[in-house]
Short mmCIF file of N, CA and C in Angstrom, two decimals:
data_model
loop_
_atom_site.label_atom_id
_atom_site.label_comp_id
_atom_site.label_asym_id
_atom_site.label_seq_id
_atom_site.Cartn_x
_atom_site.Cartn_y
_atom_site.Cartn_z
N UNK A 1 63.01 44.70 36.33
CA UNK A 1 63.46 45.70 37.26
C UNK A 1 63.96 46.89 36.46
N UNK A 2 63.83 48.05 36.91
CA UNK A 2 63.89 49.12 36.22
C UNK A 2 64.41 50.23 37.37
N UNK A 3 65.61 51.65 36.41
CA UNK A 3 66.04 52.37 37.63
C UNK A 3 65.33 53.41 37.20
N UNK A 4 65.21 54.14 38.20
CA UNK A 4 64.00 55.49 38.62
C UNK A 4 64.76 56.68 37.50
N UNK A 5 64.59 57.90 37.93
CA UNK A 5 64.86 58.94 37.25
C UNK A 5 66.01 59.49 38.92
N UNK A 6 65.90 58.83 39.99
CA UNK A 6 66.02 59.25 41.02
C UNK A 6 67.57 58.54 41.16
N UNK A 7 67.62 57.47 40.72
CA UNK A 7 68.85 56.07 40.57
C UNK A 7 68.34 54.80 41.58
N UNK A 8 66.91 55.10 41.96
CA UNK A 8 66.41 53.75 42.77
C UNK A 8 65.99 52.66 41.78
N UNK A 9 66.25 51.74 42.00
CA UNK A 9 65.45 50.63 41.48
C UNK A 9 64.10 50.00 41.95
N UNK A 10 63.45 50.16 40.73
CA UNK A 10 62.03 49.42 41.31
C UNK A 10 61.32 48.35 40.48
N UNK A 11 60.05 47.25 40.98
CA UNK A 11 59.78 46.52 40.27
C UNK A 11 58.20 46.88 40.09
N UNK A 12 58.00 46.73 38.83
CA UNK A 12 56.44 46.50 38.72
C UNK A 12 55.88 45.28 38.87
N UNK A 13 54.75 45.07 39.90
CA UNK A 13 54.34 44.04 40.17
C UNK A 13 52.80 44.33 39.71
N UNK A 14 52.93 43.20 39.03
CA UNK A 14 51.39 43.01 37.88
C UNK A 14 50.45 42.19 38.91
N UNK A 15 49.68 42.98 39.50
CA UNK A 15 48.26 41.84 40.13
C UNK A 15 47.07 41.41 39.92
N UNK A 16 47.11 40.33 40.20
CA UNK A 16 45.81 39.60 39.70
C UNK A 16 44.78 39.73 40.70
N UNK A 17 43.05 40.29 40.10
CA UNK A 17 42.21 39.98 41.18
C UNK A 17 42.00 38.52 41.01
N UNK A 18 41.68 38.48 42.40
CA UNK A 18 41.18 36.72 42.78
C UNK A 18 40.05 36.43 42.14
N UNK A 19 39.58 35.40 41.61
CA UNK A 19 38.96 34.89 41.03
C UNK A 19 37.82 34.41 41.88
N UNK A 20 36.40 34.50 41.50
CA UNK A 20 35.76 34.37 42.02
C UNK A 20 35.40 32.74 41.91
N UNK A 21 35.25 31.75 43.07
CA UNK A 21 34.97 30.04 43.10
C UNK A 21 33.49 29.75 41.85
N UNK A 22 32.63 30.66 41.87
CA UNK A 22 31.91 30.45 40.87
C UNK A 22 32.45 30.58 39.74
N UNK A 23 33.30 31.56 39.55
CA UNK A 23 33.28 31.79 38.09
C UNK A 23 34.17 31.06 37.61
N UNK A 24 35.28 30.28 38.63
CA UNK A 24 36.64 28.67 37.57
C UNK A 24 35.07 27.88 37.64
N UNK A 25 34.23 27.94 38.25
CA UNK A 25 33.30 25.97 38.31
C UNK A 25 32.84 26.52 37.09
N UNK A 26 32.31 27.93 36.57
CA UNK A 26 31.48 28.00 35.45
C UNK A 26 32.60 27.72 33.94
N UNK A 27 33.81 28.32 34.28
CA UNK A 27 34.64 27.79 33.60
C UNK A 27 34.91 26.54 33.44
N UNK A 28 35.40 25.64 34.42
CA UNK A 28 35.29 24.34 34.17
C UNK A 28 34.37 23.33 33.66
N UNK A 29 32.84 24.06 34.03
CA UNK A 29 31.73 23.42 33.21
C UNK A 29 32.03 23.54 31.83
N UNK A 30 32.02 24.54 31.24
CA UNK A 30 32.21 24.98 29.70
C UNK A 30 32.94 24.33 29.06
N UNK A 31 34.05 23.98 29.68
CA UNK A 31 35.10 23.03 29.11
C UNK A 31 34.69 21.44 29.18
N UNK A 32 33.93 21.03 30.00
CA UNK A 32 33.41 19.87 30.00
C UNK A 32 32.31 20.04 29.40
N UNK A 33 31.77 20.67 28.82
CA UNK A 33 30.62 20.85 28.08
C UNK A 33 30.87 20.65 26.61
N UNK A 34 31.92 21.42 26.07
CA UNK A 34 32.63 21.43 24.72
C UNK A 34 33.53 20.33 24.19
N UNK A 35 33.52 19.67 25.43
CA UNK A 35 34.62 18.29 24.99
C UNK A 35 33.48 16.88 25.11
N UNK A 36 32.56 17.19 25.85
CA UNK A 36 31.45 16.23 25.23
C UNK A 36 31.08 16.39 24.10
N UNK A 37 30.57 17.55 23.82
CA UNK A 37 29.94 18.24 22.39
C UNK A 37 30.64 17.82 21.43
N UNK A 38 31.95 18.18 21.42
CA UNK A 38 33.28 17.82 20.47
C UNK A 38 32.76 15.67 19.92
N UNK A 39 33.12 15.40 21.41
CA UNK A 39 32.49 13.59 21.27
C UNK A 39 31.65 13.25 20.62
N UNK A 40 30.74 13.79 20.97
CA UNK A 40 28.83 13.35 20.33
C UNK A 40 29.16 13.99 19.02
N UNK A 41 30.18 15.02 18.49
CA UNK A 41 29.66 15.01 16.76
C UNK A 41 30.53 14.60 16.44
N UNK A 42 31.75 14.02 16.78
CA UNK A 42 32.80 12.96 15.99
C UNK A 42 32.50 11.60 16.16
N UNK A 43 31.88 11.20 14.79
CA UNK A 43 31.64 9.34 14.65
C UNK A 43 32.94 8.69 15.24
N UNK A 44 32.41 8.24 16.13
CA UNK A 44 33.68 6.78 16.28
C UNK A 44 33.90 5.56 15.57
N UNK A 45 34.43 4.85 15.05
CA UNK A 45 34.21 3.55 15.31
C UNK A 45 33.45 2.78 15.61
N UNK A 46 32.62 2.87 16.60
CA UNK A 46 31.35 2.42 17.22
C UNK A 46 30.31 2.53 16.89
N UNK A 47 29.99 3.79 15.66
CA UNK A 47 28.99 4.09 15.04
C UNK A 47 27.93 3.55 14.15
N UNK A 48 29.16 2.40 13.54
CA UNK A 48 28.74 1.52 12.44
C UNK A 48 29.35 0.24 12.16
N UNK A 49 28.51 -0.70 11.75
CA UNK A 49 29.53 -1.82 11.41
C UNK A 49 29.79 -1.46 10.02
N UNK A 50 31.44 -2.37 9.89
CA UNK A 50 31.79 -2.13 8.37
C UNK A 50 31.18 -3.33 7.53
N UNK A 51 31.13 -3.36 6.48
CA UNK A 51 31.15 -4.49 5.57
C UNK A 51 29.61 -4.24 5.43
N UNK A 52 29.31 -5.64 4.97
CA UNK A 52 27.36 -5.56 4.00
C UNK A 52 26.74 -6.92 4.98
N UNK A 53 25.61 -7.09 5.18
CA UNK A 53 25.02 -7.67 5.85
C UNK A 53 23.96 -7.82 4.62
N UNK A 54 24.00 -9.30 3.75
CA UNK A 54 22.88 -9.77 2.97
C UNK A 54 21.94 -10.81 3.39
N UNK A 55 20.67 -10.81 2.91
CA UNK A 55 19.63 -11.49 3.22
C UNK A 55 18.76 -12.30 1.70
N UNK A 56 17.96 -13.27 1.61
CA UNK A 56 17.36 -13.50 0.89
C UNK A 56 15.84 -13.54 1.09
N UNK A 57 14.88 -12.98 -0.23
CA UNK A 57 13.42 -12.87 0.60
C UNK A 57 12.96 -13.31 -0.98
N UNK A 58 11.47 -13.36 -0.79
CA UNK A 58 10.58 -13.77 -1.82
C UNK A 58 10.08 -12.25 -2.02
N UNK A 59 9.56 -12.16 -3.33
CA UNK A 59 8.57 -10.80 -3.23
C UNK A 59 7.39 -10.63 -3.60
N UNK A 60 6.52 -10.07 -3.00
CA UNK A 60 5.06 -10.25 -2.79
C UNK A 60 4.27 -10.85 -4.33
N UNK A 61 5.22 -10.79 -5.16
CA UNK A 61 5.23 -11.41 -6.07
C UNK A 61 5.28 -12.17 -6.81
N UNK A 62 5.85 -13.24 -5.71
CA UNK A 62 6.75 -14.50 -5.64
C UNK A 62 8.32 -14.85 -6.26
N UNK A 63 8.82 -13.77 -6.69
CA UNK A 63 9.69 -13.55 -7.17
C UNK A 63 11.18 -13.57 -6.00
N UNK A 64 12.22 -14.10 -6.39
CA UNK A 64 13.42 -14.68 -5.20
C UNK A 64 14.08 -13.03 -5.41
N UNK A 65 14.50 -12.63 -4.19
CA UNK A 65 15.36 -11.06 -4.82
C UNK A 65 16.19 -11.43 -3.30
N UNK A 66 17.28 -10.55 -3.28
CA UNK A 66 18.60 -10.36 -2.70
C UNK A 66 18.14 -8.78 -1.58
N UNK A 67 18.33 -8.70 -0.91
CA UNK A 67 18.43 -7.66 0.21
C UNK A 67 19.72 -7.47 0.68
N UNK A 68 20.40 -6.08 1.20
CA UNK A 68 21.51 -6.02 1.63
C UNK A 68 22.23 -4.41 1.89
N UNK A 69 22.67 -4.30 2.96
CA UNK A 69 22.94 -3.49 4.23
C UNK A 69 24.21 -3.13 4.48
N UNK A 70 24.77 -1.91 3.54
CA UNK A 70 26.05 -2.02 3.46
C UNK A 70 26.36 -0.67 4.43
N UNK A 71 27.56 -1.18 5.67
CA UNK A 71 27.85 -0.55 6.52
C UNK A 71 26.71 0.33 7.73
N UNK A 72 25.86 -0.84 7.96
CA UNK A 72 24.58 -0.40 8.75
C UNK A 72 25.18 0.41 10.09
N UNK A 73 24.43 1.26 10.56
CA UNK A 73 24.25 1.70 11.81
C UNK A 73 24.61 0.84 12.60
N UNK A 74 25.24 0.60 14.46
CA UNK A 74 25.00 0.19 15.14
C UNK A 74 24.60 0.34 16.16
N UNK A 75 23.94 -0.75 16.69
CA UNK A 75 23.05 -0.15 18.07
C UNK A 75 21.86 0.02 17.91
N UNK A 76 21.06 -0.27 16.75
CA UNK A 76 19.68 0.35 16.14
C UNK A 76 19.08 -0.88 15.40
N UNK A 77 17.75 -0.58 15.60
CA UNK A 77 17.12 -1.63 15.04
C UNK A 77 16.82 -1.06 13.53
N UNK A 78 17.10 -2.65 12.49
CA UNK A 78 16.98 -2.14 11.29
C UNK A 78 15.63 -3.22 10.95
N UNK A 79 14.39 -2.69 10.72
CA UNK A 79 13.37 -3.51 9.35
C UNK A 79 14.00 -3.56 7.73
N UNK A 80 14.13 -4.98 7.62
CA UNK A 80 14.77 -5.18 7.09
C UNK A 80 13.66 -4.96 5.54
N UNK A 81 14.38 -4.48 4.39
CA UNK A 81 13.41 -4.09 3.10
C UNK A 81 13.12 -5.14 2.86
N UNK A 82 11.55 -5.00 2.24
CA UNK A 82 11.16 -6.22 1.54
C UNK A 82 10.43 -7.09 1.97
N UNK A 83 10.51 -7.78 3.60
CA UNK A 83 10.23 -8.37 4.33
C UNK A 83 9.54 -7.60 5.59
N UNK A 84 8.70 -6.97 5.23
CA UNK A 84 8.37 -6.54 6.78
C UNK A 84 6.77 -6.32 6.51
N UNK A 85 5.70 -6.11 7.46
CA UNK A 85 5.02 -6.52 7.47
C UNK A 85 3.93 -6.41 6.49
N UNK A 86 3.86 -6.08 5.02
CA UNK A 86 3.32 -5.97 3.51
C UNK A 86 3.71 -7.06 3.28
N UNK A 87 4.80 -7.69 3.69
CA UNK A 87 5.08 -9.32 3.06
C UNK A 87 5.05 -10.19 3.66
N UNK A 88 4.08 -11.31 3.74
CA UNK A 88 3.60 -12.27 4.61
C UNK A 88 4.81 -13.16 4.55
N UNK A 89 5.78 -13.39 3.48
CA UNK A 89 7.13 -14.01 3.76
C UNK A 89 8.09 -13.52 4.35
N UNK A 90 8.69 -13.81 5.25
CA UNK A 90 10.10 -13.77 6.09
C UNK A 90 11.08 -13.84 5.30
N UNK A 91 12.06 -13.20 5.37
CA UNK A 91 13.59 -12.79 4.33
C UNK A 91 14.25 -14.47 5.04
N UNK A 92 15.48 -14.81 4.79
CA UNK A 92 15.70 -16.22 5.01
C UNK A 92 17.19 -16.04 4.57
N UNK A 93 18.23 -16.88 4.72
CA UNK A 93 19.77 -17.38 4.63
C UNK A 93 20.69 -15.97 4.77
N UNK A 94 20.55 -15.26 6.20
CA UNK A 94 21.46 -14.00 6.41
C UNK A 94 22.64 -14.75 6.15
N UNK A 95 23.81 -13.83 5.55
CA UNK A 95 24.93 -13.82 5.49
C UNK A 95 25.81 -12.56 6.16
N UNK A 96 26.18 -12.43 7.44
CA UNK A 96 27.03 -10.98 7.98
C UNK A 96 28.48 -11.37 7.94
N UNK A 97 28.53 -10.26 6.68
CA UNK A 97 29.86 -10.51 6.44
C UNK A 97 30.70 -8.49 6.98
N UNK A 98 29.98 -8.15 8.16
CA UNK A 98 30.32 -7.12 8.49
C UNK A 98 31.28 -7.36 9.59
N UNK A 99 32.11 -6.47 10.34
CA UNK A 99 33.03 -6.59 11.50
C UNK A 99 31.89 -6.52 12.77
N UNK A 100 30.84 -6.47 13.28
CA UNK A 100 30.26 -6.62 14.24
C UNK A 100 29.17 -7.84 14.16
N UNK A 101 28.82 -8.40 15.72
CA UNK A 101 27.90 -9.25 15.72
C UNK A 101 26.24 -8.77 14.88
N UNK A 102 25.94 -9.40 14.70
CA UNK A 102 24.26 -9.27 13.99
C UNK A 102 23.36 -10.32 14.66
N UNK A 103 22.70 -9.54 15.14
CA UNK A 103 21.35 -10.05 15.92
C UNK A 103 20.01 -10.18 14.77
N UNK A 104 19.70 -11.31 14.38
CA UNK A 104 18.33 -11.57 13.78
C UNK A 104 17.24 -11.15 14.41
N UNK A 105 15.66 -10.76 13.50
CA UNK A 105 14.38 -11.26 14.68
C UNK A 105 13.70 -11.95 13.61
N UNK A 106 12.78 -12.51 14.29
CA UNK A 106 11.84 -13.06 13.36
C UNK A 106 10.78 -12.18 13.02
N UNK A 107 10.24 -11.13 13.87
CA UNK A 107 9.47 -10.01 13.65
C UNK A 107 10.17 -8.49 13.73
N UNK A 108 9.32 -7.51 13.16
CA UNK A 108 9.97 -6.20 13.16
C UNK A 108 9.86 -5.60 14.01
N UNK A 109 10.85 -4.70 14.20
CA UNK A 109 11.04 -3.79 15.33
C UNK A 109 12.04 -4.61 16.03
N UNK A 110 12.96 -5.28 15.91
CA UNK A 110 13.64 -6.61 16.82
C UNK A 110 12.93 -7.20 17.99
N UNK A 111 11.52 -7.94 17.55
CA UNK A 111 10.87 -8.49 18.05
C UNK A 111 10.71 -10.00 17.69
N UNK A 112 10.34 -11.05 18.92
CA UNK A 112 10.26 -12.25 18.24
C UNK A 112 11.26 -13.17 18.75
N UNK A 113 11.85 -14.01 18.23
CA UNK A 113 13.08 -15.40 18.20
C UNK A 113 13.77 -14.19 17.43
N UNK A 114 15.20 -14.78 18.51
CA UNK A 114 16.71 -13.84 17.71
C UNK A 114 17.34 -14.90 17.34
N UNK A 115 18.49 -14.44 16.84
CA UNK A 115 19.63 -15.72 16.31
C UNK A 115 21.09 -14.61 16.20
N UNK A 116 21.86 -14.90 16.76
CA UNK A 116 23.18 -13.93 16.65
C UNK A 116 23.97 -14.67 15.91
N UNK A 117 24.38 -13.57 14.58
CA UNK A 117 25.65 -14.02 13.60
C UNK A 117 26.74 -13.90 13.86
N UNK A 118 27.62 -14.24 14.04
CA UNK A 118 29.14 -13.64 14.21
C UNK A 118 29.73 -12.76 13.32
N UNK A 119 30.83 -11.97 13.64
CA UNK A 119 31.37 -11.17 12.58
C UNK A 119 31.93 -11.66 11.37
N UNK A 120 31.92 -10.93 10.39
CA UNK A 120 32.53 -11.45 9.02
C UNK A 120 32.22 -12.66 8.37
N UNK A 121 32.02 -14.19 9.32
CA UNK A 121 31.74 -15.27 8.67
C UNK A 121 30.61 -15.23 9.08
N UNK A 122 29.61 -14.89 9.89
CA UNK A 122 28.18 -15.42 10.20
C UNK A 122 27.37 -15.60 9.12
N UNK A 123 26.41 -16.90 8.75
CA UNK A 123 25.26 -16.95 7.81
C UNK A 123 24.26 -18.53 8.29
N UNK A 124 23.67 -18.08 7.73
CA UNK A 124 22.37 -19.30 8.64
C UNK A 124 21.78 -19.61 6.97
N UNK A 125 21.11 -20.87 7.11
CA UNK A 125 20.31 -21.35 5.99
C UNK A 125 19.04 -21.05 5.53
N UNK A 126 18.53 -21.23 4.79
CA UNK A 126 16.56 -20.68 4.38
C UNK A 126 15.77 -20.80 5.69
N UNK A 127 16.41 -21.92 6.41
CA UNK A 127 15.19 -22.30 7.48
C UNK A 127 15.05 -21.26 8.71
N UNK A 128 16.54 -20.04 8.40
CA UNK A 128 16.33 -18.97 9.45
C UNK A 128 15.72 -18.11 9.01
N UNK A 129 14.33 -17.64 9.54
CA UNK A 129 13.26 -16.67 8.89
C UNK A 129 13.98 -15.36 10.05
N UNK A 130 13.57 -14.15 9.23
CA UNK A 130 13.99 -13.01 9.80
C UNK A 130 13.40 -11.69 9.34
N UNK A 131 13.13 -10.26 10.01
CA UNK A 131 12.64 -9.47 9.81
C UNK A 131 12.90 -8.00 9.97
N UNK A 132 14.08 -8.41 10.80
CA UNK A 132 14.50 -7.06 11.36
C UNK A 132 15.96 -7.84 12.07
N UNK A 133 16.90 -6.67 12.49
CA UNK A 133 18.28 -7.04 12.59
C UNK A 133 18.82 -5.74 13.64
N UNK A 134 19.94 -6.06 14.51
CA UNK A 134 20.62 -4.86 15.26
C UNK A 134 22.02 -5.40 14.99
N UNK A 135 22.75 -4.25 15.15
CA UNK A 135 24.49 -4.75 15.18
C UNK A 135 24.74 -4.01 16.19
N UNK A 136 25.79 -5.11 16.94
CA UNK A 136 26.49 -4.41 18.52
C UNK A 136 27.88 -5.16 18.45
#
């Protein structure tokens, strides 16, 4: 409040035009737009299992070698190296020693007979043939 040059007092009143109903929804979209956006490029947790997921395979060579998957993707199918379809042998005795379940296949692409490992302690013997793997 402020006095005149006169000795009246007066107030300036600051007004707002009204806002048009389209233009808060286009606003409010934007903001729900940017806080998804924000989501989808910050990895969660959910992104990956932790730890290594090992396997044993023969190589086309006949030679015994070690395979292994440290902090794989989850949610995605992995062909597993070594074992996939150039090698008429199946990889054999998974050990998931990651924090999420592990889904076996017997063929690639997670196709075939599955076998689910448990977290951290899961491992199966030679007689589980395998080719491909998902973690959820």
């Amino acid at each position: 409040m402020r006095t005149g040059r006169d000795g009246q007092r007066w107030t300036r009143h600051l007004s707002h035009p009204q806002e048009d109903p389209l233009t808060r929804l286009r606003s409010a979209f934007t903001a729900v737009l940017g806080a998804a956006l924000l989501l989808a490029a910050v990895p969660g947790s959910a992104s990956a299992a932790s730890g290594q997921f090992r396997y044993s395979y023969e190589t086309v060579d006949g030679f015994e070698a070690s395979g292994f998957l440290n902090n794989p993707p989850s949610d995605r199918c992995i062909n597993l190296h070594g074992v996939g379809e150039d090698n008429p042998e199946p990889g054999h005795t998974p050990q998931n020693r990651t924090d999420a379940w592990a889904t076996v296949f017997t063929g690639t692409d997670c196709e075939g007979d599955s076998f689910r490992l448990r977290p951290r302690t899961g491992g199966a013997s030679e007689r589980l043939k395998l080719r491909s793997v998902i973690f959820n």
